[in-house]
Coordinates of C-alpha atoms in Angstrom, one line a residue:
M1 CA 0.0 0.0 0.0
S2 CA 1.4 3.3 -1.0
V3 CA -0.3 6.7 -0.6
R4 CA 1.5 10.0 -1.4
V5 CA 0.3 13.6 -1.1
R6 CA 1.6 16.0 -3.7
R7 CA 0.8 19.4 -5.0
V8 CA -1.1 19.1 -8.3
Y9 CA 1.2 21.7 -9.8
E10 CA 4.2 19.4 -9.5
P11 CA 5.0 17.4 -12.7
P12 CA 3.7 13.8 -12.7
E13 CA 6.2 11.1 -11.8
P14 CA 6.2 7.4 -12.8
E15 CA 5.9 6.3 -9.1
D16 CA 2.7 8.4 -8.7
G17 CA 0.5 5.5 -9.7
V18 CA -3.2 6.5 -9.8
R19 CA -3.4 10.3 -9.5
V20 CA -6.5 11.4 -7.6
L21 CA -7.4 15.1 -7.3
V22 CA -8.9 15.7 -3.9
D23 CA -9.9 19.3 -4.2
R24 CA -13.5 20.5 -5.0
L25 CA -12.4 23.0 -7.6
W26 CA -10.1 22.6 -10.5
P27 CA -6.7 24.2 -9.7
R28 CA -6.2 27.7 -11.2
G29 CA -4.0 28.0 -14.2
L30 CA -3.5 24.3 -14.7
A31 CA -4.4 22.6 -18.0
K32 CA -6.3 19.3 -17.5
D33 CA -3.9 17.3 -19.8
A34 CA -0.8 18.7 -17.9
A35 CA -2.3 17.6 -14.6
R36 CA -2.7 13.9 -15.6
V37 CA -5.5 13.4 -13.1
D38 CA -7.0 9.9 -13.2
E39 CA -9.8 10.3 -10.7
W40 CA -11.6 13.4 -9.3
P41 CA -14.0 12.2 -6.6
K42 CA -15.4 15.6 -5.5
A43 CA -17.4 13.9 -2.7
L44 CA -14.1 13.4 -0.8
T45 CA -13.6 17.0 -0.3
P46 CA -14.5 18.8 3.0
S47 CA -17.8 20.6 3.0
T48 CA -17.9 24.2 2.1
E49 CA -18.8 25.1 5.7
L50 CA -15.9 23.1 7.2
R51 CA -13.5 24.5 4.6
R52 CA -14.5 28.1 5.4
W53 CA -14.4 27.4 9.2
Y54 CA -10.8 26.1 8.9
H55 CA -9.5 28.8 6.6
A56 CA -11.0 31.5 8.7
G57 CA -8.7 30.4 11.5
E58 CA -11.6 29.5 13.8
G59 CA -10.2 26.1 14.8
S60 CA -7.1 24.0 15.0
Y61 CA -5.8 21.6 12.4
E62 CA -6.5 18.7 14.8
R63 CA -10.2 19.8 15.2
F64 CA -10.5 20.2 11.4
A65 CA -9.1 16.7 10.9
E66 CA -11.7 15.3 13.4
R67 CA -14.6 17.1 11.7
Y68 CA -13.4 16.1 8.3
E69 CA -13.1 12.4 9.3
A70 CA -16.7 12.6 10.6
E71 CA -17.8 13.9 7.2
L72 CA -16.0 11.1 5.4
A73 CA -18.0 8.5 7.4
A74 CA -21.3 9.0 5.8
G75 CA -23.1 9.2 2.4
A76 CA -21.4 10.0 -0.8
A77 CA -18.1 10.8 0.9
A78 CA -18.0 7.3 2.4
E79 CA -18.7 5.8 -1.0
A80 CA -15.9 7.9 -2.6
L81 CA -13.5 6.9 0.2
D82 CA -14.3 3.2 -0.5
L83 CA -13.6 3.8 -4.2
V84 CA -10.1 5.2 -3.4
R85 CA -9.4 2.5 -0.8
G86 CA -10.0 0.0 -3.7
L87 CA -7.4 1.9 -5.8
V88 CA -4.9 1.8 -2.9
R89 CA -5.3 -2.0 -2.6
E90 CA -4.4 -2.3 -6.3
G91 CA -1.2 -0.1 -6.1
A92 CA 0.3 3.3 -5.6
V93 CA -2.0 6.3 -5.3
T94 CA -1.1 9.9 -5.2
L95 CA -3.5 12.4 -3.7
L96 CA -3.3 15.8 -5.4
T97 CA -4.1 19.1 -3.9
A98 CA -3.6 22.7 -4.8
S99 CA -3.0 23.6 -1.2
K100 CA 0.2 25.5 -0.6
T101 CA 0.7 23.5 2.7
P102 CA -0.4 20.0 1.8
E103 CA 0.9 18.7 5.1
R104 CA -1.8 20.8 6.9
S105 CA -4.6 20.1 4.5
H106 CA -7.4 17.6 4.1
A107 CA -5.2 15.6 1.7
T108 CA -3.0 14.5 4.6
V109 CA -6.0 13.5 6.7
L110 CA -7.3 11.5 3.8
A111 CA -3.9 9.8 3.2
R112 CA -3.7 8.8 6.9
L113 CA -7.2 7.2 6.7
L114 CA -6.3 5.4 3.5
E115 CA -3.1 4.0 5.0
S116 CA -4.8 2.7 8.2

């Protein structure tokens, strides 16, 4: 099992495996063919309310991670998570995000869940 988190603006690498965009919106200024995105399960992204709460500085990263994990436990998000878990069982998966700090983003929370 191999799950990596990378910025979507970095060039694709052979060891990326399946490249999964985990942002709700397409990254600015990036051509779709240059990104080489294989999957884009928008249901995996944090809700608009949670995203706004976190970016407004109203809570800690740890609290954000807890709330995000709770969102991933139900409905379409849970189904999308299962889809990506299946990809991970088959080989390497790279989670792509436009976040300037991927280590403090939802992508890292998602990677941790997929590796457990």
